[in-house]
mmCIF file of C-alpha atoms and ligand atoms in Angstrom:
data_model
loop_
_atom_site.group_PDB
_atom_site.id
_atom_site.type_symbol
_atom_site.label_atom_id
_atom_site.label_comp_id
_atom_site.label_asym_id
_atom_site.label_seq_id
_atom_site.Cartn_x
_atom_site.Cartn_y
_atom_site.Cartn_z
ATOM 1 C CA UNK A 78 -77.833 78.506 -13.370
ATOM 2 C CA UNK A 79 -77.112 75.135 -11.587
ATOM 3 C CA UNK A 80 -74.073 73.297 -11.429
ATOM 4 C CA UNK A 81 -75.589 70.041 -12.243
ATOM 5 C CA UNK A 82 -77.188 70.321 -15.477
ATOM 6 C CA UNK A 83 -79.957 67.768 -16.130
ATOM 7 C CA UNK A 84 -78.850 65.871 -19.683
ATOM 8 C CA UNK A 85 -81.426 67.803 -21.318
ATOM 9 C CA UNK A 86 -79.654 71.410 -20.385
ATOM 10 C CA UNK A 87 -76.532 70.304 -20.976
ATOM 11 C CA UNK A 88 -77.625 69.340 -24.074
ATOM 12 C CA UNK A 89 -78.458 72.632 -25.310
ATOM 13 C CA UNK A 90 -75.371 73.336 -25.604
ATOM 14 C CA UNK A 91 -74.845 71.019 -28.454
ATOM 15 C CA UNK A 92 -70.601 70.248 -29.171
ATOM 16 C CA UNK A 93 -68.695 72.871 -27.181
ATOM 17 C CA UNK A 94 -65.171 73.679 -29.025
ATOM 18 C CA UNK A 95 -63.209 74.867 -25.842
ATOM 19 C CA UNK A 96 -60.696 77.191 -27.917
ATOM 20 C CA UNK A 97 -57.130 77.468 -25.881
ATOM 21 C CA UNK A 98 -53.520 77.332 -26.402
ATOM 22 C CA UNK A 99 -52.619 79.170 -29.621
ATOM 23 C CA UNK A 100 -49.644 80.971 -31.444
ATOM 24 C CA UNK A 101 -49.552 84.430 -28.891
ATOM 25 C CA UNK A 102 -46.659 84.893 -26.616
ATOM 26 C CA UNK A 103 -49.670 84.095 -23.978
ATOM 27 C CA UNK A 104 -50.108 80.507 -25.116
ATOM 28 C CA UNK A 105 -48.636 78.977 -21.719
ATOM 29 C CA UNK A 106 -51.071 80.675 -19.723
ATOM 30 C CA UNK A 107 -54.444 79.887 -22.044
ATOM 31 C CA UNK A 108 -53.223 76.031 -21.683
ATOM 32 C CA UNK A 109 -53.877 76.295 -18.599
ATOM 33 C CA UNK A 110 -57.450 78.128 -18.516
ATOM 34 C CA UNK A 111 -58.406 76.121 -21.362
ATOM 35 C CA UNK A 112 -57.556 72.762 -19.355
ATOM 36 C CA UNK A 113 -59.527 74.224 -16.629
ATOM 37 C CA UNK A 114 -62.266 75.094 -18.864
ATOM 38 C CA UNK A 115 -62.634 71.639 -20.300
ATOM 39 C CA UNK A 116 -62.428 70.160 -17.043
ATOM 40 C CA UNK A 117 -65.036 71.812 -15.704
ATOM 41 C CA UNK A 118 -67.923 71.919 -18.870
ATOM 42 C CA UNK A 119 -67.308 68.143 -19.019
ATOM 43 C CA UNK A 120 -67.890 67.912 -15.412
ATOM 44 C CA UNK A 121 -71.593 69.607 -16.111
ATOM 45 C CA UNK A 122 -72.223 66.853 -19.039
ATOM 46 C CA UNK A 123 -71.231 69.024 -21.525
ATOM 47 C CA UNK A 124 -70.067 67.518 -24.577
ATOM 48 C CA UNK A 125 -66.868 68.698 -25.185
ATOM 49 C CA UNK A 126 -63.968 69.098 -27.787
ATOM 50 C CA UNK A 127 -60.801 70.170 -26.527
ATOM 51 C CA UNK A 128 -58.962 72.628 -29.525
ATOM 52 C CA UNK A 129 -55.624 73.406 -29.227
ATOM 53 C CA UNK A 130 -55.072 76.061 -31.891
ATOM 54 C CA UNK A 131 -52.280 76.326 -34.313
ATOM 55 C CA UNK A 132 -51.447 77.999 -37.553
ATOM 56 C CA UNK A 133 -54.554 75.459 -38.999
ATOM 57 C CA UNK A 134 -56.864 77.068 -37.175
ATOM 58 C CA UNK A 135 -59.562 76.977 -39.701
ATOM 59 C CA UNK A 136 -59.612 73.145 -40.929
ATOM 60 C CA UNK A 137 -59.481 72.310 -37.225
ATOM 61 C CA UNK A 138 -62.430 74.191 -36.121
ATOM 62 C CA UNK A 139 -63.882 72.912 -39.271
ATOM 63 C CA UNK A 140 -62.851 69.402 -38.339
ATOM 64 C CA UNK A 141 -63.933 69.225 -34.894
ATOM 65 C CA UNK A 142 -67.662 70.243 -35.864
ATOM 66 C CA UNK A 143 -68.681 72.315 -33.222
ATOM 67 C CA UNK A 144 -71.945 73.829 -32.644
ATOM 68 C CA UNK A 145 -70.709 76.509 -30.497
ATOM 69 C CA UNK A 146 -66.922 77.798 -29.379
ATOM 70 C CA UNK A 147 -65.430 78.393 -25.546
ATOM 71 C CA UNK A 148 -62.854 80.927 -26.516
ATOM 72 C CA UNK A 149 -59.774 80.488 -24.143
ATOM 73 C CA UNK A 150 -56.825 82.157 -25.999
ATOM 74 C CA UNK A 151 -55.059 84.757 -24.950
ATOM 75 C CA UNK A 152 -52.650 87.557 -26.480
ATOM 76 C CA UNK A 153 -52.614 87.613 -30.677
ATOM 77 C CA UNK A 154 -55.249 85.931 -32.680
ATOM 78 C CA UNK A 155 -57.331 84.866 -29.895
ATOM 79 C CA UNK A 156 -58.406 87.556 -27.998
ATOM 80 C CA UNK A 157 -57.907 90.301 -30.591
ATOM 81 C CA UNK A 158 -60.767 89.418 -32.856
ATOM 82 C CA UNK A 159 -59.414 87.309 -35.335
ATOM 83 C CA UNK A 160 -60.250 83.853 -34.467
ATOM 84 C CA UNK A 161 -64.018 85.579 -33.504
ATOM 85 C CA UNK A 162 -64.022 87.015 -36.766
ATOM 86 C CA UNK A 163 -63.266 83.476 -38.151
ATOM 87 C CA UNK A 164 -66.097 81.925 -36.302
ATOM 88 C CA UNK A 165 -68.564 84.676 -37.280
ATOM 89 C CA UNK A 166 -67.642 83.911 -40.888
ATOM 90 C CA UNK A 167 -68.230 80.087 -40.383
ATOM 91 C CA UNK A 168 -71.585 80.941 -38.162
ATOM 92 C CA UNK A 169 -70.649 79.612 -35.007
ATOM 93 C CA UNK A 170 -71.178 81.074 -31.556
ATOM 94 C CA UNK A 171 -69.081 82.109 -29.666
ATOM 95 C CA UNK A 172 -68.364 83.280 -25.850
ATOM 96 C CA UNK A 173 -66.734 86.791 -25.009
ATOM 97 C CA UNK A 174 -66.666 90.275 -26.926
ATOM 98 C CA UNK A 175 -67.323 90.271 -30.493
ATOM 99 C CA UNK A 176 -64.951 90.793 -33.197
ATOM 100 C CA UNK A 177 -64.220 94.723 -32.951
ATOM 101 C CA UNK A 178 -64.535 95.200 -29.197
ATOM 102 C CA UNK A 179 -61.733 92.337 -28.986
ATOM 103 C CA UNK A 180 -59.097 94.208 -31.479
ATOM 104 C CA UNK A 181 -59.981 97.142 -29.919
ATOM 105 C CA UNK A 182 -59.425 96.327 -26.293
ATOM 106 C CA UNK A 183 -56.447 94.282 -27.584
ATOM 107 C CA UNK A 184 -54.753 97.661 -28.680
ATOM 108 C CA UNK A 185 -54.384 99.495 -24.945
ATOM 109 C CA UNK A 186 -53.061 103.002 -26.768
ATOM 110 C CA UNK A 187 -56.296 103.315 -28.779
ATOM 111 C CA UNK A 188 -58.659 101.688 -26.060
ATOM 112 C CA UNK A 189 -57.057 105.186 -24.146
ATOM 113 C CA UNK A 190 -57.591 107.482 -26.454
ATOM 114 C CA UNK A 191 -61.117 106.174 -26.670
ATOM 115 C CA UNK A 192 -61.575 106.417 -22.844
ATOM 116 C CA UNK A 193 -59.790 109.706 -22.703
ATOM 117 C CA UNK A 194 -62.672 110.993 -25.726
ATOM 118 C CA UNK A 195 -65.386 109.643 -23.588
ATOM 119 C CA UNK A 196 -63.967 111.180 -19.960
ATOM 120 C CA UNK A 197 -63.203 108.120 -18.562
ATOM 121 C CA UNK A 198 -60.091 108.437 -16.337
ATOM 122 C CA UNK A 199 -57.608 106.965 -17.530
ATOM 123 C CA UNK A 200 -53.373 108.092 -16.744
ATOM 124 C CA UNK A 201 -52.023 110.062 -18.856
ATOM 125 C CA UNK A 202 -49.741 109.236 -21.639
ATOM 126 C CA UNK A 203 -47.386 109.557 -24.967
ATOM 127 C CA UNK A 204 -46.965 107.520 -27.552
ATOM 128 C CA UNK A 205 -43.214 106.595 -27.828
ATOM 129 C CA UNK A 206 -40.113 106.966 -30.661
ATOM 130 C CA UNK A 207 -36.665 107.213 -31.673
ATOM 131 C CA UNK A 208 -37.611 110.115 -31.954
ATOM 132 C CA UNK A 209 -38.839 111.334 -28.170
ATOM 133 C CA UNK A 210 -37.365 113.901 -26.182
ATOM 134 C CA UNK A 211 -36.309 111.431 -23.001
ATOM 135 C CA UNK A 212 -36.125 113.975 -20.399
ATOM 136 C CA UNK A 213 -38.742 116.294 -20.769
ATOM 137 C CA UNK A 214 -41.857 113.320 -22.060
ATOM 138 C CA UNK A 215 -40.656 111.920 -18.400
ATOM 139 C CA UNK A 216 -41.321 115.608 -16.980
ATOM 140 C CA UNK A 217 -44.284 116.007 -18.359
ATOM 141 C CA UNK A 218 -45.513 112.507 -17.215
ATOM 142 C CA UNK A 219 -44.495 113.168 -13.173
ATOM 143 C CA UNK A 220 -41.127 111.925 -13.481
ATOM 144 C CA UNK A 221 -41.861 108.230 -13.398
ATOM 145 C CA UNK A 222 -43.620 106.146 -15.770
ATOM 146 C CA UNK A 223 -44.708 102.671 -17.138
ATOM 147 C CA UNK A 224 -43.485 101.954 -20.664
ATOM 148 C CA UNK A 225 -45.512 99.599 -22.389
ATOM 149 C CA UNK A 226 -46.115 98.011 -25.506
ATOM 150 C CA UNK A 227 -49.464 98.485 -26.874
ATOM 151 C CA UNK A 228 -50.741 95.197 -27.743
ATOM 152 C CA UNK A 229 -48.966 92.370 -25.157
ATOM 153 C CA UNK A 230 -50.657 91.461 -22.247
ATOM 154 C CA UNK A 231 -49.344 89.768 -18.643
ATOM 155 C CA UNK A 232 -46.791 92.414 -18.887
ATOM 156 C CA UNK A 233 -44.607 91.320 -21.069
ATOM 157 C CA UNK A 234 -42.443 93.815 -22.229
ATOM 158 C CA UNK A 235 -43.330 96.081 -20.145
ATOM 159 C CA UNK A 236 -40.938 98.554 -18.103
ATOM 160 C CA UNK A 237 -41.602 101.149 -14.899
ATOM 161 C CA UNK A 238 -38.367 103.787 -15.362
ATOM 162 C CA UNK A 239 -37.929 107.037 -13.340
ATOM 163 C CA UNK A 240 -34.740 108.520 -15.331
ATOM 164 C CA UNK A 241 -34.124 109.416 -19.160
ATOM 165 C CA UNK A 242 -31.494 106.672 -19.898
ATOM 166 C CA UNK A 243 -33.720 104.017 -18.473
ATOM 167 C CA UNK A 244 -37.003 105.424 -20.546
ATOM 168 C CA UNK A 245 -34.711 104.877 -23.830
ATOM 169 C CA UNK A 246 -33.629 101.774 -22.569
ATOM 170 C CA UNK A 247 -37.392 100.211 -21.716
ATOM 171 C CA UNK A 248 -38.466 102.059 -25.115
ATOM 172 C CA UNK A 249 -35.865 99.752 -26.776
ATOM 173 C CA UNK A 250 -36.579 96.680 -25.015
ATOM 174 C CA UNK A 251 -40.637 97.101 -26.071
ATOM 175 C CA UNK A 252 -40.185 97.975 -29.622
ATOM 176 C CA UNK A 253 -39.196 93.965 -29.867
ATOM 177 C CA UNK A 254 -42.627 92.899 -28.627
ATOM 178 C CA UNK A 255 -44.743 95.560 -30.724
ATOM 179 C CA UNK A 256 -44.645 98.823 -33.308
ATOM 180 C CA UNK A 257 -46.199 100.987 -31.165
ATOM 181 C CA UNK A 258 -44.543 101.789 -27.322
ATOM 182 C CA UNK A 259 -46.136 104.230 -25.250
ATOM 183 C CA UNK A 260 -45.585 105.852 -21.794
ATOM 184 C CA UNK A 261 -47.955 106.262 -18.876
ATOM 185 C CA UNK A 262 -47.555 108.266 -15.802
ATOM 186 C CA UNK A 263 -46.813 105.805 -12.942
ATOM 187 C CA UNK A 264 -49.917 105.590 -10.521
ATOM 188 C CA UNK A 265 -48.740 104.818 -6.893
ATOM 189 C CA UNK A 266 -51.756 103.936 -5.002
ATOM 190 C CA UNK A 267 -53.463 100.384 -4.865
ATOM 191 C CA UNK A 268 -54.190 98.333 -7.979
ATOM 192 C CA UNK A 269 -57.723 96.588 -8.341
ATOM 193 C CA UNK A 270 -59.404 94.407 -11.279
ATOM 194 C CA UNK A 271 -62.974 94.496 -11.698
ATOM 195 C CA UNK A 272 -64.604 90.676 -13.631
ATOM 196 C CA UNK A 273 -67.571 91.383 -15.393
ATOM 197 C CA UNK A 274 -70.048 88.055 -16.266
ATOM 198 C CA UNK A 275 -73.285 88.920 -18.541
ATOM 199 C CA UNK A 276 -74.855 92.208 -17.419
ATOM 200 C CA UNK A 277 -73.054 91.275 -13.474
ATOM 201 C CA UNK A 278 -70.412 93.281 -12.347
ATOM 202 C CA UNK A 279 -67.978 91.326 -9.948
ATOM 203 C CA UNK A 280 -66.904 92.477 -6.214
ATOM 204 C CA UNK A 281 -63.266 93.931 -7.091
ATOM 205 C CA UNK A 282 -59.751 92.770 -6.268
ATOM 206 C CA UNK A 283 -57.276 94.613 -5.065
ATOM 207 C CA UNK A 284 -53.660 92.959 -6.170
ATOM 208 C CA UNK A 285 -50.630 93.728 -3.873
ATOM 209 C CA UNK A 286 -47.069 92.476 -4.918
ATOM 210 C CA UNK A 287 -43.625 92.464 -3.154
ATOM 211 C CA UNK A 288 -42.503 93.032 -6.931
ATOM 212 C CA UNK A 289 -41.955 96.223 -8.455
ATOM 213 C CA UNK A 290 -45.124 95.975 -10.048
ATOM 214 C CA UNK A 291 -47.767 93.223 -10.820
ATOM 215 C CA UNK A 292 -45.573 91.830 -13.628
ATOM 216 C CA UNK A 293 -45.304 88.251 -15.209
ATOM 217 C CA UNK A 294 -43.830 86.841 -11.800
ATOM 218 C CA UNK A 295 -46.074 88.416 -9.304
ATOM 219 C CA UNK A 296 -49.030 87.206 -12.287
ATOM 220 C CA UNK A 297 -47.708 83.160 -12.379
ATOM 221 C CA UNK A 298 -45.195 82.594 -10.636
ATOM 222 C CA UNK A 299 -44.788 84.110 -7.449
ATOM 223 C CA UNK A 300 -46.573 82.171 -4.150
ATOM 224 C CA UNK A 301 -46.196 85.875 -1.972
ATOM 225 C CA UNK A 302 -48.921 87.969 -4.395
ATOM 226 C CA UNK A 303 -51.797 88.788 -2.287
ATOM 227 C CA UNK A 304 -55.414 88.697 -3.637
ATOM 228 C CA UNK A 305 -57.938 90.413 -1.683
ATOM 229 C CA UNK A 306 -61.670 90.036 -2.024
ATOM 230 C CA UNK A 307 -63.579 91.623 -0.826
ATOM 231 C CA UNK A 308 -61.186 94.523 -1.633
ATOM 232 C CA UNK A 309 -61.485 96.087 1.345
ATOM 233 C CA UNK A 310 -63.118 99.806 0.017
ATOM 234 C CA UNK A 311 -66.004 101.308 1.177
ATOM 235 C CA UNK A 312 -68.817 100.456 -0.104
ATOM 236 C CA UNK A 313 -69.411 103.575 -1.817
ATOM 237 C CA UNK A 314 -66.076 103.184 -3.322
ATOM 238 C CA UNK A 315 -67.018 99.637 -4.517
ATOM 239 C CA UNK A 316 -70.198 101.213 -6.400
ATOM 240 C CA UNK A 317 -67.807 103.857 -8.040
ATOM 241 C CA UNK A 318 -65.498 101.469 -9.623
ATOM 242 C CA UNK A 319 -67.903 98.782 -10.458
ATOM 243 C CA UNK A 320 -69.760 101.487 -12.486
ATOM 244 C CA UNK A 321 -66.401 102.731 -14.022
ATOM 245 C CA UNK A 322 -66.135 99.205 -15.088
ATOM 246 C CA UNK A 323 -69.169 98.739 -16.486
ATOM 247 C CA UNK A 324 -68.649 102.052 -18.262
ATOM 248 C CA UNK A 325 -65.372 101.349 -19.442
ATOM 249 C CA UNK A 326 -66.337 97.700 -20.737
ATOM 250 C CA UNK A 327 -69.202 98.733 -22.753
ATOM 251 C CA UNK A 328 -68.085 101.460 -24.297
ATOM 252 C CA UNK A 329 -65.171 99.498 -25.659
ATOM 253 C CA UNK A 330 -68.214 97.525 -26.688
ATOM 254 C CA UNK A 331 -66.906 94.441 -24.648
ATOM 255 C CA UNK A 332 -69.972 92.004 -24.256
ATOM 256 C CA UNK A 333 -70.415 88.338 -22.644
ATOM 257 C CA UNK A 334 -67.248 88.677 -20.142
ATOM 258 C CA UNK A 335 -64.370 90.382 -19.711
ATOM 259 C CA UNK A 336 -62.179 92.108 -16.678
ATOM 260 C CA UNK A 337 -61.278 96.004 -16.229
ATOM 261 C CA UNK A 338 -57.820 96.594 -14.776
ATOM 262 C CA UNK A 339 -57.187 99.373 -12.479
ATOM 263 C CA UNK A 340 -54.750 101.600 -10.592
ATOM 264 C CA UNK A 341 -55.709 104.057 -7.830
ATOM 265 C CA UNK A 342 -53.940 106.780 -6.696
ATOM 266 C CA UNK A 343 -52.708 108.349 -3.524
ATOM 267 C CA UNK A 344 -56.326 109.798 -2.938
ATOM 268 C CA UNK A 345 -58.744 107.101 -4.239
ATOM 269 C CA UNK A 346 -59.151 108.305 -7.369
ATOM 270 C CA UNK A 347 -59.392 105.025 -9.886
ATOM 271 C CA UNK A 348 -57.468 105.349 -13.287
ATOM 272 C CA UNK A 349 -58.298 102.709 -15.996
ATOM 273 C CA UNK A 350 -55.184 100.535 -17.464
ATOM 274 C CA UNK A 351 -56.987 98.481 -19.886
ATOM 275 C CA UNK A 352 -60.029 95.708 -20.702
ATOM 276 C CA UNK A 353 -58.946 92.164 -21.056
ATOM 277 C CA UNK A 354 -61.430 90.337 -23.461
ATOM 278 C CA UNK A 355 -60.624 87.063 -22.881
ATOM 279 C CA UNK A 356 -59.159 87.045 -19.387
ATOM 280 C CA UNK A 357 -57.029 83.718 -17.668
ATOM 281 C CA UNK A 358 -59.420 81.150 -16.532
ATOM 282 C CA UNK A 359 -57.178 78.657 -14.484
ATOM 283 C CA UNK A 360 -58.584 77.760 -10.703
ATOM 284 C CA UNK A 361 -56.076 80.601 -9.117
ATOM 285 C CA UNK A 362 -57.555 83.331 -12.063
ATOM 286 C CA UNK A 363 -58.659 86.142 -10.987
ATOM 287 C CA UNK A 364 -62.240 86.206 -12.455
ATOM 288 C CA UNK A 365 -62.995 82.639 -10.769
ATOM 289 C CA UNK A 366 -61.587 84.636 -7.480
ATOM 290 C CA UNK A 367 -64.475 87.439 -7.938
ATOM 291 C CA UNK A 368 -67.040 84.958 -9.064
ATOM 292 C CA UNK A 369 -66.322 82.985 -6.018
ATOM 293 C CA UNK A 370 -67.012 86.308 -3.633
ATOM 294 C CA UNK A 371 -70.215 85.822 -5.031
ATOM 295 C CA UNK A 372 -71.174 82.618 -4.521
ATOM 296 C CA UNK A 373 -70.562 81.322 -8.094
ATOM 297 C CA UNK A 374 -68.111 78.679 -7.930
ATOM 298 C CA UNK A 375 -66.277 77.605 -11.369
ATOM 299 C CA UNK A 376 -67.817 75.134 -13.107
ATOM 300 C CA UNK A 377 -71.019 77.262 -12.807
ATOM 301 C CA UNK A 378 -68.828 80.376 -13.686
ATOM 302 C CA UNK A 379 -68.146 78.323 -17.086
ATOM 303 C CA UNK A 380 -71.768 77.678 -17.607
ATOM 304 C CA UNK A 381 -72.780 81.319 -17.166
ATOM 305 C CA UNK A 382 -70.068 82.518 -19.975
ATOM 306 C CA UNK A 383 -71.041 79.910 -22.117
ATOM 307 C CA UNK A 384 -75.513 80.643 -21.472
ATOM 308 C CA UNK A 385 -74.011 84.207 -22.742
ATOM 309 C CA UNK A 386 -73.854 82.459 -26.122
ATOM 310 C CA UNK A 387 -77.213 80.697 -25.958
HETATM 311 N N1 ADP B 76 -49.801 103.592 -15.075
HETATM 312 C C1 ADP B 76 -49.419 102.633 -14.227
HETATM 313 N N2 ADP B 76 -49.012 102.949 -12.953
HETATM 314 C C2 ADP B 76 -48.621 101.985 -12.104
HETATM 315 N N3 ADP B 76 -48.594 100.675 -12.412
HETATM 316 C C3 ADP B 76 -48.977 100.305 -13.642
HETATM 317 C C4 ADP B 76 -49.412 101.263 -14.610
HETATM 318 N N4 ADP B 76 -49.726 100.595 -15.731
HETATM 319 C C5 ADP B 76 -49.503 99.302 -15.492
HETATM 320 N N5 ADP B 76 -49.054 99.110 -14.233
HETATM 321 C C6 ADP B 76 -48.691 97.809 -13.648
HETATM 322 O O1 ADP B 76 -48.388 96.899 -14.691
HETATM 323 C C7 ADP B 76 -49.306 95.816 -14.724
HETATM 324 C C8 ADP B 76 -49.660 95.430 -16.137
HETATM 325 O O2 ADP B 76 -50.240 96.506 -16.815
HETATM 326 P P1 ADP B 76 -51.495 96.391 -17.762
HETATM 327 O O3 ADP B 76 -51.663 97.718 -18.430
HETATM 328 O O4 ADP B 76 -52.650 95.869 -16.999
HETATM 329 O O5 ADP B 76 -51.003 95.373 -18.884
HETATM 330 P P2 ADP B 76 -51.112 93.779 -19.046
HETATM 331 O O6 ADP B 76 -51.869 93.605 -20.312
HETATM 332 O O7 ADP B 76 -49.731 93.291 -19.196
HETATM 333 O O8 ADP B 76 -51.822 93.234 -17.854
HETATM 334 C C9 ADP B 76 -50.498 96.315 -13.946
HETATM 335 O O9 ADP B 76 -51.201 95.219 -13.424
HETATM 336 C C10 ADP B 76 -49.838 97.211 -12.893
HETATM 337 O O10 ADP B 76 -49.287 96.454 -11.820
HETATM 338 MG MG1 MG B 77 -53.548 93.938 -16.995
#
């Protein structure tokens, strides 16, 4: 795929919608990508319409008359299958997962349970209440844990607690952001995403953070989080979690693009933490980073995601 799209290419695109902001907690972070996004498909001649999605989501899309949609929201109703199922229903394509692989990556508790099913390593956990024995669920989990709420994304919410008053404490503190809280053991080795464009798996990142873990800050705010790639494995070990990746993405029946988050422990083993169906897309994003490894800078990066929809 070239960067500089003759007319006539760019033209098969017809009127790209470049779906971004929205109504999730995420919104900040998708007006970035979806500036980005814009940016960079007008740059190849693409004709584009930028969306900023509200509440109105369906007379706008309607308005803007769009042949095909750039899906750039993050969090609730954009990357959990509801504005995909809305553009199925008004037969326009669009990029990323389709409608049931986004609502089920969106929910990390089931996506486990799925992986878990499958034998796909993934840490183990327990689903949270006012009703949970503190003490021993933190026993049974190694003593230390991540409490997490099962639908947010760039960690809000989220908690890491080693001691029962804590655990009841983070439990608390997540049941504002969803229903359902659960615990994972805490895995204390190196953390690593794996970008996934078309049928190409990525080279992976490994994340390292001053913080206490890769949280909101250490995600957009923070200048000292470190972003290695090439990672820095093996090879060997590169080929096991690329396939892990691949595995875990398509059996969540991700398609188009996506990213696989990961933890590894003390002895390289890699434990998956969840799929992201419509990762962040701004220059410093971490799937740009991987597609860069490769060569693949990111206005073509743009034009691959949106060929997927061709
Ligand atoms: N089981 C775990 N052990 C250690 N760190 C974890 C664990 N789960 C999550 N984390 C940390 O929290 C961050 C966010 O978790 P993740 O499940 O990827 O949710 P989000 O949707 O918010 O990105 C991870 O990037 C990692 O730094
Ligand atoms: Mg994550």
């Amino acid at each position: 795929m070239l960067t500089e799209l003759t007319s006539t290419e760019s033209k098969q695109f017809g009127r790209v919608g470049v779906l971004y902001g929205g109504i999730s907690a995420e919104r900040e972070v998708s007006m970035n990508s979806g500036k980005a996004v814009s940016l960079a498909l007008k740059q190849s001649g693409v004709d584009v319409v930028d969306i900023d999605i509200n509440e109105k989501a369906i007379e706008q899309i309607k308005e803007a008359n769009i042949d095909r949609a750039f899906i750039i929201l993050h969090g609730a109703h954009g990357e959990d299958g509801r504005i995909q199922a809305l553009l199925e229903f008004m037969g326009i394509p669009y990029t990323g997962s389709r409608v049931q692989a986004c609502s089920l990556a969106m929910d990390k508790l089931r996506t486990k349970w799925l992986w878990q099913g499958i034998g796909l390593p993934t840490p183990d956990f327990r689903v949270l209440s006012e009703k949970t024995d503190w003490e021993r669920t933190l026993l049974e989990l190694g003593g230390a844990v991540m409490v997490k709420p099962a639908h947010e994304g760039s960690s809000i919410g989220m908690a890491m607690v080693r001691n029962a008053k804590d655990f009841a404490a983070a439990f608390h503190h997540a049941t504002q952001y969803d229903e359902t809280v659960f615990a994972e053991a805490l895995v204390t080795g190196a953390e690593y995403t794996v970008a996934i464009v078309g049928e190409e798996v990525l080279p992976p990142i490994k994340l390292e953070t001053d913080n206490i873990f890769y949280d909101y800050d250490a995600k957009y705010v923070s200048e000292d989080t470190r972003y290695l790639c090439p990672c820095g494995l093996a090879t060997e070990d590169v080929d096991r979690l690329s396939l892990l990746a691949k595995k875990a993405f398509t059996s969540v029946g991700c398609s188009g693009w996506g990213r696989v988050d990961f933890m590894a422990d003390e002895e390289g083993n890699f434990y998956l933490l969840e799929v992201n169906s419509v990762p962040g897309m701004t220059s410093h994003s971490l799937v740009p980073m991987a597609a860069k490894e490769n060569g693949v800078n990111f206005q073509t990066l743009c034009l691959k995601i949106l060929t997927e929809t061709l």
